[in-house]
Amino acid sequence: MAGAAQAAGSVIVSFTDPQRFDDVTDSWGSSDDNLAQLAAHLQDLGSRHLADGQNLQIEVLNVDLAGRLLPRHGVGQIRVITGRIDWPRITLRYTLLQAGQPVLSGEERISDMAYQMHDRPYSTETLRYEKRMLEEWFRQRIVQRQPAPS
C-alpha cells in the first residue's frame, strides 16, 4: 500500500505596477496571459518542491522578456529573438515562510545571458526562456538555499 502523498507548500505571486514593466506584452499588446503564465509556473514549482508548512511569497517588480517586439505587416507585432542583448530578466522580492516564520528572503534581478544555449525543457511553450530561468533560480535559491550572487 502506497504511503500518503506529502502536502506541498504554496506560492503566492503578486505583480507590482505591471504597466511599468520593461517588456511583458505579447504580440497583441496584452500582458495578462504572460503574467498569468509566470504566476502559474512559479506556483507549479512550489507545489513540486516546497514542503508542507512552507509558503513562498513572491512580488514581481519588473519583467523583461527574451527578445523584442517588432511591428509586422498587418495586425500586431512579432517577438524576435536575436540572442545578443535581449536575454530574459525578472526582478523579484521573495520571502520563504516555514510555519509562518520567515526563513529566507531577498530581492534579486534574475537574468540569463546564455538563454539560447541551454537544453530546452519548455521548447514548445511560450515564455520557454523565462520558465527555464525561473526554474533554475527556484532550485538554487529556494530548494538548495544557495546565496544570491553578489
Short mmCIF file of C-alpha atoms in Angstrom, two decimals:
data_model
loop_
_atom_site.label_atom_id
_atom_site.label_comp_id
_atom_site.label_asym_id
_atom_site.label_seq_id
_atom_site.Cartn_x
_atom_site.Cartn_y
_atom_site.Cartn_z
CA MET A 1 0.00 0.00 0.00
CA ALA A 2 1.41 3.36 -1.02
CA GLY A 3 2.13 5.99 1.64
CA ALA A 4 0.13 9.18 1.84
CA ALA A 5 1.24 11.92 -0.52
CA GLN A 6 3.08 14.76 1.14
CA ALA A 7 1.12 18.00 1.14
CA ALA A 8 3.05 20.73 -0.61
CA GLY A 9 3.55 24.31 0.40
CA SER A 10 2.17 27.17 -1.61
CA VAL A 11 3.43 30.11 -3.64
CA ILE A 12 1.65 33.45 -3.69
CA VAL A 13 2.68 35.66 -6.62
CA SER A 14 1.89 39.35 -6.96
CA PHE A 15 2.91 41.89 -9.61
CA THR A 16 3.82 45.45 -8.60
CA ASP A 17 2.92 48.07 -11.25
CA PRO A 18 2.95 45.66 -14.23
CA GLN A 19 2.05 48.53 -16.56
CA ARG A 20 5.58 49.85 -15.85
CA PHE A 21 7.38 46.57 -16.60
CA ASP A 22 10.07 46.86 -19.28
CA ASP A 23 8.64 44.22 -21.63
CA VAL A 24 5.89 41.80 -20.70
CA THR A 25 3.39 42.21 -23.54
CA ASP A 26 2.56 39.61 -26.13
CA SER A 27 2.26 40.13 -29.87
CA TRP A 28 -1.17 41.70 -29.45
CA GLY A 29 -0.13 44.24 -26.79
CA SER A 30 -1.57 42.43 -23.76
CA SER A 31 0.40 41.39 -20.69
CA ASP A 32 -2.36 39.42 -18.92
CA ASP A 33 -1.58 35.99 -20.38
CA ASN A 34 2.17 36.31 -19.89
CA LEU A 35 1.75 37.38 -16.26
CA ALA A 36 -0.70 34.54 -15.63
CA GLN A 37 1.77 32.05 -17.14
CA LEU A 38 4.64 33.31 -14.99
CA ALA A 39 2.49 33.12 -11.83
CA ALA A 40 1.24 29.62 -12.70
CA HIS A 41 4.78 28.41 -13.37
CA LEU A 42 6.05 29.68 -10.01
CA GLN A 43 3.05 28.11 -8.26
CA ASP A 44 3.74 24.81 -10.02
CA LEU A 45 7.38 24.93 -8.89
CA GLY A 46 6.16 25.46 -5.34
CA SER A 47 3.76 22.53 -5.50
CA ARG A 48 6.62 20.30 -6.68
CA HIS A 49 9.39 21.50 -4.36
CA LEU A 50 8.05 23.12 -1.19
CA ALA A 51 7.41 21.03 1.87
CA ASP A 52 4.23 21.03 3.90
CA GLY A 53 4.11 24.16 6.02
CA GLN A 54 6.30 26.19 3.67
CA ASN A 55 4.88 29.22 1.91
CA LEU A 56 6.70 31.39 -0.58
CA GLN A 57 5.61 34.95 -1.24
CA ILE A 58 6.95 36.42 -4.48
CA GLU A 59 6.47 40.02 -5.54
CA VAL A 60 7.47 40.54 -9.18
CA LEU A 61 8.87 44.03 -9.58
CA ASN A 62 9.88 44.01 -13.26
CA VAL A 63 9.87 41.72 -16.29
CA ASP A 64 11.86 41.99 -19.50
CA LEU A 65 11.07 39.02 -21.72
CA ALA A 66 13.60 37.45 -24.06
CA GLY A 67 13.63 39.09 -27.46
CA ARG A 68 11.94 42.26 -28.55
CA LEU A 69 8.70 43.08 -30.26
CA LEU A 70 8.83 44.42 -33.80
CA PRO A 71 5.94 45.57 -35.98
CA ARG A 72 4.77 43.10 -38.58
CA HIS A 73 2.70 43.56 -41.68
CA GLY A 74 -0.96 43.52 -40.84
CA VAL A 75 -2.04 43.41 -37.22
CA GLY A 76 0.06 43.04 -34.10
CA GLN A 77 3.75 42.54 -33.59
CA ILE A 78 6.20 39.66 -33.64
CA ARG A 79 8.74 38.80 -30.96
CA VAL A 80 12.24 38.46 -32.42
CA ILE A 81 14.93 36.55 -30.54
CA THR A 82 18.46 37.51 -31.56
CA GLY A 83 20.43 36.40 -28.50
CA ARG A 84 22.63 39.47 -28.34
CA ILE A 85 21.22 41.99 -25.88
CA ASP A 86 17.70 40.75 -25.36
CA TRP A 87 18.10 37.99 -22.77
CA PRO A 88 15.30 37.49 -20.20
CA ARG A 89 15.37 39.43 -16.94
CA ILE A 90 12.99 39.36 -13.98
CA THR A 91 13.33 41.38 -10.78
CA LEU A 92 11.56 39.98 -7.73
CA ARG A 93 11.34 40.15 -3.97
CA TYR A 94 10.64 36.94 -2.07
CA THR A 95 10.08 35.57 1.42
CA LEU A 96 10.03 31.89 2.29
CA LEU A 97 8.00 31.14 5.42
CA GLN A 98 8.16 27.94 7.47
CA ALA A 99 5.28 27.55 9.92
CA GLY A 100 4.58 31.27 9.47
CA GLN A 101 8.15 32.38 10.30
CA PRO A 102 10.47 33.89 7.66
CA VAL A 103 13.47 31.64 6.96
CA LEU A 104 14.74 33.18 3.72
CA SER A 105 14.16 36.47 1.96
CA GLY A 106 15.72 38.71 -0.63
CA GLU A 107 15.38 40.84 -3.71
CA GLU A 108 17.07 39.78 -6.93
CA ARG A 109 17.36 40.62 -10.57
CA ILE A 110 17.42 37.25 -12.28
CA SER A 111 18.81 37.09 -15.80
CA ASP A 112 20.14 34.51 -18.22
CA MET A 113 22.55 35.86 -20.82
CA ALA A 114 23.13 32.33 -22.17
CA TYR A 115 19.42 31.59 -22.52
CA GLN A 116 19.68 30.13 -26.02
CA MET A 117 22.48 27.69 -25.11
CA HIS A 118 20.64 25.56 -22.54
CA ASP A 119 18.68 22.38 -23.01
CA ARG A 120 15.11 23.34 -23.77
CA PRO A 121 12.72 21.55 -21.40
CA TYR A 122 9.96 24.01 -22.38
CA SER A 123 10.81 24.15 -26.10
CA THR A 124 7.20 24.14 -27.31
CA GLU A 125 5.87 26.63 -24.76
CA THR A 126 5.60 30.37 -24.79
CA LEU A 127 7.91 32.01 -22.24
CA ARG A 128 10.22 28.99 -22.53
CA TYR A 129 13.33 31.01 -21.68
CA GLU A 130 11.73 32.72 -18.69
CA LYS A 131 10.31 29.45 -17.33
CA ARG A 132 13.69 27.71 -17.53
CA MET A 133 15.37 30.71 -15.88
CA LEU A 134 12.80 30.78 -13.05
CA GLU A 135 13.11 27.04 -12.51
CA GLU A 136 16.89 27.35 -12.16
CA TRP A 137 16.52 30.28 -9.74
CA PHE A 138 13.91 28.38 -7.71
CA ARG A 139 16.13 25.29 -7.48
CA GLN A 140 19.24 27.25 -6.45
CA ARG A 141 17.75 29.86 -4.16
CA ILE A 142 14.69 28.23 -2.61
CA VAL A 143 15.35 24.47 -2.71
CA GLN A 144 19.14 24.39 -2.26
CA ARG A 145 19.31 27.72 -0.37
CA GLN A 146 22.39 28.88 -2.28
CA PRO A 147 23.18 32.53 -1.64
CA ALA A 148 22.44 35.06 -4.35
CA PRO A 149 25.43 36.13 -6.43
CA SER A 150 26.96 39.40 -5.29
#
